[in-house]
Tab-separated table of C-alpha atoms and ligand atoms in Angstrom:
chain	number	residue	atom	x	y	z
A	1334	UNK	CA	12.796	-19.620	12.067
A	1335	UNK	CA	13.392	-17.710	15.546
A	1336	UNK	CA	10.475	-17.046	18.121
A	1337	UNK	CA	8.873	-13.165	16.758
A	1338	UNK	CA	10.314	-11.079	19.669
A	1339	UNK	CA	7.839	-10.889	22.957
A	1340	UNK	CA	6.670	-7.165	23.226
A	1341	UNK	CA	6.903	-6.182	26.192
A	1342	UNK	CA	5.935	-2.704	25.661
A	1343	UNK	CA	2.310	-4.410	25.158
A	1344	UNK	CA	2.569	-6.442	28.089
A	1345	UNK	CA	3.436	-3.086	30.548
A	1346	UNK	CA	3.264	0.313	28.748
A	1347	UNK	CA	4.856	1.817	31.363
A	1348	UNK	CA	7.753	-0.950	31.982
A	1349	UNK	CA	10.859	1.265	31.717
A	1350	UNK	CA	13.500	-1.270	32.024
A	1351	UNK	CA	14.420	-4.948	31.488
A	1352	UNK	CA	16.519	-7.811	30.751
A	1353	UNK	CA	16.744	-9.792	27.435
A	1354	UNK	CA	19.103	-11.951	25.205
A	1355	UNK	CA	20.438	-11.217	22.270
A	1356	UNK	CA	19.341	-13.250	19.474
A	1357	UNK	CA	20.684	-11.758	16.608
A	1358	UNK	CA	23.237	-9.371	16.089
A	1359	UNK	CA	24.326	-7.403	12.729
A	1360	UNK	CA	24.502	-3.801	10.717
A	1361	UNK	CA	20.510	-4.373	10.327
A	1362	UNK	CA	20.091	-4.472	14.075
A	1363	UNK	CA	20.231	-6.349	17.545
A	1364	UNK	CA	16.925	-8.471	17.806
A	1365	UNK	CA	16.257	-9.817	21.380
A	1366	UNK	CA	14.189	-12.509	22.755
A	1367	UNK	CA	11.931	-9.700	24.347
A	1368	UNK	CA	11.612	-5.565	24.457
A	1369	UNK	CA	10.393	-2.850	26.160
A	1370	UNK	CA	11.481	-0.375	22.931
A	1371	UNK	CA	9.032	0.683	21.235
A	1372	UNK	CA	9.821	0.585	17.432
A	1373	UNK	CA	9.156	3.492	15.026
A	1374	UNK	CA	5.622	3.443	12.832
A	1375	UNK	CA	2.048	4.070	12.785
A	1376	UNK	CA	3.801	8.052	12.458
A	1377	UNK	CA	5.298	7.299	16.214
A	1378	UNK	CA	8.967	8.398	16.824
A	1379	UNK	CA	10.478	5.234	18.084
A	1380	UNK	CA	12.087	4.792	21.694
A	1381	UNK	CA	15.979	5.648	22.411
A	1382	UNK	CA	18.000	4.262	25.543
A	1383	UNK	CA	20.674	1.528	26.130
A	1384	UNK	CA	21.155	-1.781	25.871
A	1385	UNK	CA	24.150	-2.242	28.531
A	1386	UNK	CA	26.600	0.039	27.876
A	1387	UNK	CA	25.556	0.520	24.508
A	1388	UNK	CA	23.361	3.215	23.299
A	1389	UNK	CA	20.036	3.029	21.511
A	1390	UNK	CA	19.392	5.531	18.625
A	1391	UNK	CA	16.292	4.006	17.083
A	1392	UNK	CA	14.376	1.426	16.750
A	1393	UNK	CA	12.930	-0.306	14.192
A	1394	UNK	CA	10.297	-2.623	12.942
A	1395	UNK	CA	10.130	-5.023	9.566
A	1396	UNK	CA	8.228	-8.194	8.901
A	1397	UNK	CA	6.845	-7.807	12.566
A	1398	UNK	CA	10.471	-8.179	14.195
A	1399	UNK	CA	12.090	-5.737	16.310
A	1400	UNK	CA	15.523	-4.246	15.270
A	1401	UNK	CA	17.628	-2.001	17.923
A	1402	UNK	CA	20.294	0.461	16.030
A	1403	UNK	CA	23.432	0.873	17.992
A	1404	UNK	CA	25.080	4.149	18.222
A	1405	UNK	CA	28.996	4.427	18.014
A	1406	UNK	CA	29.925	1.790	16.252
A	1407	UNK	CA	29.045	-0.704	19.158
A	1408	UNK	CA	28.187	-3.764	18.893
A	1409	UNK	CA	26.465	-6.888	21.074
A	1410	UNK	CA	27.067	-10.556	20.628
A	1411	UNK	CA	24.336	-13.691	20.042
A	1412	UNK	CA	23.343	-15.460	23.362
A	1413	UNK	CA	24.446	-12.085	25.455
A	1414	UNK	CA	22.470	-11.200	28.309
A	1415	UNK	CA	21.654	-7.523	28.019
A	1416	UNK	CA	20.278	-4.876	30.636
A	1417	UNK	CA	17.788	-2.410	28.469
A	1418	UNK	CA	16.842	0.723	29.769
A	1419	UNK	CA	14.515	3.055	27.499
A	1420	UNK	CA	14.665	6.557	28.298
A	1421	UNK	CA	11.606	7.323	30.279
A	1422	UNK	CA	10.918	11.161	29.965
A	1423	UNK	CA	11.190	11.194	25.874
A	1424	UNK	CA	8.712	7.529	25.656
A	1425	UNK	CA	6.060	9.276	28.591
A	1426	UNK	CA	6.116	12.303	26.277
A	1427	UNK	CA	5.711	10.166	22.873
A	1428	UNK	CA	2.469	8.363	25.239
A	1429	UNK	CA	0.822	11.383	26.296
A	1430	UNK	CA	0.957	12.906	22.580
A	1431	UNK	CA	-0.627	9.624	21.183
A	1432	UNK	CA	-3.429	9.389	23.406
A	1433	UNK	CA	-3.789	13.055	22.737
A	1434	UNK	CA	-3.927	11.968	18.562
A	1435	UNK	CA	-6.516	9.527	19.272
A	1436	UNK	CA	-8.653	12.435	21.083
A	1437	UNK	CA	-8.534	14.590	18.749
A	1438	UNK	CA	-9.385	12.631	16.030
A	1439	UNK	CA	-12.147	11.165	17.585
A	1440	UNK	CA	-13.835	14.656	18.427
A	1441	UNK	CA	-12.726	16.167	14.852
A	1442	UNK	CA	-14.175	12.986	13.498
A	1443	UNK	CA	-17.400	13.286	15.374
A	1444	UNK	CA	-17.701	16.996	14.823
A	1445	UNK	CA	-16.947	16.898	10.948
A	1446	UNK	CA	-16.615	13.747	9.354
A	1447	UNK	CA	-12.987	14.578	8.797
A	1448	UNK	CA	-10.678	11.460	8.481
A	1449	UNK	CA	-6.507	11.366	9.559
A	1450	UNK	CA	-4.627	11.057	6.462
A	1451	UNK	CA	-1.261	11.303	8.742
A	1452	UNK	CA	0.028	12.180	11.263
A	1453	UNK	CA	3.889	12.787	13.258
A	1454	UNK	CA	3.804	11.863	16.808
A	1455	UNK	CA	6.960	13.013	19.029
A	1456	UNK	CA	7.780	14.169	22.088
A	1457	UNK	CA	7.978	18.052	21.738
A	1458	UNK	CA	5.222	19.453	19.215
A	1459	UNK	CA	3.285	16.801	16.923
A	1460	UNK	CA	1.162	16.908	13.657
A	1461	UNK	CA	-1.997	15.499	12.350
A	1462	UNK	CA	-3.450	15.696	8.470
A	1463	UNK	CA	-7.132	15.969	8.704
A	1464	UNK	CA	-9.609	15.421	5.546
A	1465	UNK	CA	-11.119	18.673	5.586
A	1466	UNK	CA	-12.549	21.422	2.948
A	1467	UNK	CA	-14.256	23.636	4.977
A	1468	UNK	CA	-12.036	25.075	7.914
A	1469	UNK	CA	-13.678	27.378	10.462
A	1470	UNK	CA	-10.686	28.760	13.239
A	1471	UNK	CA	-13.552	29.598	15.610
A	1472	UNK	CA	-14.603	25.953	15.580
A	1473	UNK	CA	-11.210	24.542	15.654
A	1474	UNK	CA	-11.233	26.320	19.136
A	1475	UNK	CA	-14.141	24.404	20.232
A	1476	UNK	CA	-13.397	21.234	18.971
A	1477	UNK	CA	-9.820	21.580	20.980
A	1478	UNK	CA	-11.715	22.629	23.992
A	1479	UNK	CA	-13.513	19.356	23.452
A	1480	UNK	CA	-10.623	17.331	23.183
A	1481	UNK	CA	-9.075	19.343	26.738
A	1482	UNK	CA	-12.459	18.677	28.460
A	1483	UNK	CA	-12.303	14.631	27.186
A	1484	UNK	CA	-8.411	14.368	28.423
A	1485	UNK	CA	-9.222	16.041	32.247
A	1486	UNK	CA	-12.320	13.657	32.361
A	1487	UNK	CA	-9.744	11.141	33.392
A	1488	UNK	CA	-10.481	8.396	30.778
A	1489	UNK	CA	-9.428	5.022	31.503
A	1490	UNK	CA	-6.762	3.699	28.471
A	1491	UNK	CA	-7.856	-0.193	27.795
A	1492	UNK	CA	-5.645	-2.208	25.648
A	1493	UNK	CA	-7.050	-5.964	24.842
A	1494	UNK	CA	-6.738	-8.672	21.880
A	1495	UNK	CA	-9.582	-9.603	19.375
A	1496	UNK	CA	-9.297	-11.663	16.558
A	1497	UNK	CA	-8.659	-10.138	13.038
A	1498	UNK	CA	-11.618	-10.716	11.766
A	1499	UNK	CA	-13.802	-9.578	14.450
A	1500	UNK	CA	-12.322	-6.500	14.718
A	1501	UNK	CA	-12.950	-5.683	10.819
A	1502	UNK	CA	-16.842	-6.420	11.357
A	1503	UNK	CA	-16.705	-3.743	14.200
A	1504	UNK	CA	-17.219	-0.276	12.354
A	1505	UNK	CA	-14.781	2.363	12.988
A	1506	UNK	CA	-12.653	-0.203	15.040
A	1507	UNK	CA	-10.098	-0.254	12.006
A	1508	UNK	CA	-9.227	2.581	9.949
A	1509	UNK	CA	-6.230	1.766	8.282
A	1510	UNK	CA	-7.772	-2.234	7.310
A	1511	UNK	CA	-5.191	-1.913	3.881
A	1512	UNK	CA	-2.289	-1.008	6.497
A	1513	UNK	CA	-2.967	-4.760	8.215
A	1514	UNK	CA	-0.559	-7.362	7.799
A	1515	UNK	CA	-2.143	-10.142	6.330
A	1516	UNK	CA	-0.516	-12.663	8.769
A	1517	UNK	CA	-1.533	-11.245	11.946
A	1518	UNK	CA	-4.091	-12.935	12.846
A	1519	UNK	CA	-5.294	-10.985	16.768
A	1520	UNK	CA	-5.321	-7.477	16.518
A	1521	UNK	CA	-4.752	-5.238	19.664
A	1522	UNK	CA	-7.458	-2.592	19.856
A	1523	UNK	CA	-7.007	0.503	22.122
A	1524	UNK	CA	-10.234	1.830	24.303
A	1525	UNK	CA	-9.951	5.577	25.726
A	1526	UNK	CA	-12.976	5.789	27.773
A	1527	UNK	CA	-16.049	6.206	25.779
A	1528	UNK	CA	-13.990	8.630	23.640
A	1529	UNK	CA	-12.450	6.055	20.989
A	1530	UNK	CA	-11.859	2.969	20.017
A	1531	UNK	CA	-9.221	1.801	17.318
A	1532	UNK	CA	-7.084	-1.122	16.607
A	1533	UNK	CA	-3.660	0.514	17.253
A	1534	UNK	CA	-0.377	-0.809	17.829
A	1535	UNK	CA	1.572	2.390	19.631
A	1536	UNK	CA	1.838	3.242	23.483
A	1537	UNK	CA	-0.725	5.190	25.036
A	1538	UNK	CA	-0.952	6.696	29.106
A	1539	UNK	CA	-3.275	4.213	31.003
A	1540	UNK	CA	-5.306	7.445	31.941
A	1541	UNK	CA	-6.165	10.605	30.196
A	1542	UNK	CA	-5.688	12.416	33.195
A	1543	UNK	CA	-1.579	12.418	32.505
A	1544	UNK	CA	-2.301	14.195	29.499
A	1545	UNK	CA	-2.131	17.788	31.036
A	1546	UNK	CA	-2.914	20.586	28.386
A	1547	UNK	CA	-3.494	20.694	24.854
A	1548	UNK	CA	-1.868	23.265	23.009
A	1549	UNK	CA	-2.412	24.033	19.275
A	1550	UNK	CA	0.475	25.701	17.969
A	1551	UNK	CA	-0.756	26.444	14.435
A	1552	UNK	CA	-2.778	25.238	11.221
A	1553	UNK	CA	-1.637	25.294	7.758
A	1554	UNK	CA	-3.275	24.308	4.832
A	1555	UNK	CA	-1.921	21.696	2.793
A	1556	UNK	CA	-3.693	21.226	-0.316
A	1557	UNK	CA	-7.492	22.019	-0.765
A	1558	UNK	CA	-8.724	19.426	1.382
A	1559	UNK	CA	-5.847	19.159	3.644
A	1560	UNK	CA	-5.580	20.432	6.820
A	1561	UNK	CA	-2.200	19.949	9.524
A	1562	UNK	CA	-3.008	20.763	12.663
A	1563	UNK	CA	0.828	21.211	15.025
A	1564	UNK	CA	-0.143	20.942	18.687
A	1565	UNK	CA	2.040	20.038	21.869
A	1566	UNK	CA	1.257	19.559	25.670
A	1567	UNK	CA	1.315	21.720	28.842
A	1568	UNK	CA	3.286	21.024	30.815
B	275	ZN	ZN1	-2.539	5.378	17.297
């Protein structure tokens, strides 16, 4: 059994390029020793980029290893020392929408009891399922001026490890506990502020304040109790 890859996009959220071996190398992926790509899950569009002159098109994540997909037919080979560069403005965009998930969650949550039963993160407009029967427009307003208010505070982002099953005896810490890999046995938990905190596995700004404007573009209703909120960010 190979070494799990080391994530680098936990180490340094904001590392934007690096250098790694490749450790494996076939049509299910390229799996390096370490990454700064973020894989696709927990409803986040996963990073694009290269890997030397090879280009990224997704990125992916089973039985807690990392997989690159190679676009064009290319192809890397074991032992190969790459040069990985993510691209920046699409993963900063895919930050600042999560952060801005979390947020509005956390005041929907607060305000109404509502749960997320889903949710699409990317870079240019994003969706979240909320729990909800009762839905009130004029207090959808407020509870998005909340959320704007909470992001310009200028919230610190904390990331840290705790062990699996001191994070389940936390309330509220886990949400998905089902979701949980049975093997892991740290979780990483994600602090915004005062605002939330969640075991969470996805790339967050380290400061609310790079959020910029919350924007809800509309609100349909899916199902009785369903609610899917599309916002994006200004600028
Ligand atoms: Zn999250």
């Amino acid at each position: 059994m190979i070494a799990t890859t080391e994530k680098l996009f936990w180490q340094d959220m904001y590392l934007r390029e690096f250098d790694a071996k490749v450790v494996s190398s076939d049509e299910g992926g390229v799996r390096l020793d370490r990454t700064a790509f973020n894989p696709r899950g927990g409803g986040l569009v996963s990073d694009v980029g290269r890997l030397g002159a090879a280009e990224v098109v997704e990125v992916v994540k089973r039985d807690e290893e990392v997989y690159h997909m190679l676009g064009g037919g290319a192809t890397l080979t074991v032992g190969e020392s790459v040069h990985g560069v993510i691209d920046w403005e699409r993963r900063h965009r895919v930050m600042r929408m999560h952060t801005t998930a979390h947020i509005l969650s956390a005041v929907v949550n607060r305000e109404t009891g509502a749960l997320i039963t889903g949710n699409q993160i990317s870079p240019l407009e994003s969706r979240m399922d909320f729990s909800l029967e009762e839905f009130d427009k004029e207090k959808f307003g407020d509870y998005v001026r909340m959320a704007n208010d909470a992001a310009r505070s200028g919230a610190e982002v904390r990331t840290f490890f705790m062990k699996r099953e001191e994070a389940l005896r936390t309330p509220g810490f886990v949400k998905l506990a089902g979701a949980l890999p049975p093997e892991v046995a740290e979780l990483r938990i994600v602090q915004i502020g005062d605002i939330d905190t969640q075991a969470d596995g996805g790339v967050h700004v380290r400061n609310t304040s790079e959020i910029g404007e919350i924007v809800v573009n509309r609100i349909e209703n899916k199902g009785k109790s369903n609610r899917r909120l599309y916002f994006s960010l200004q600028p």
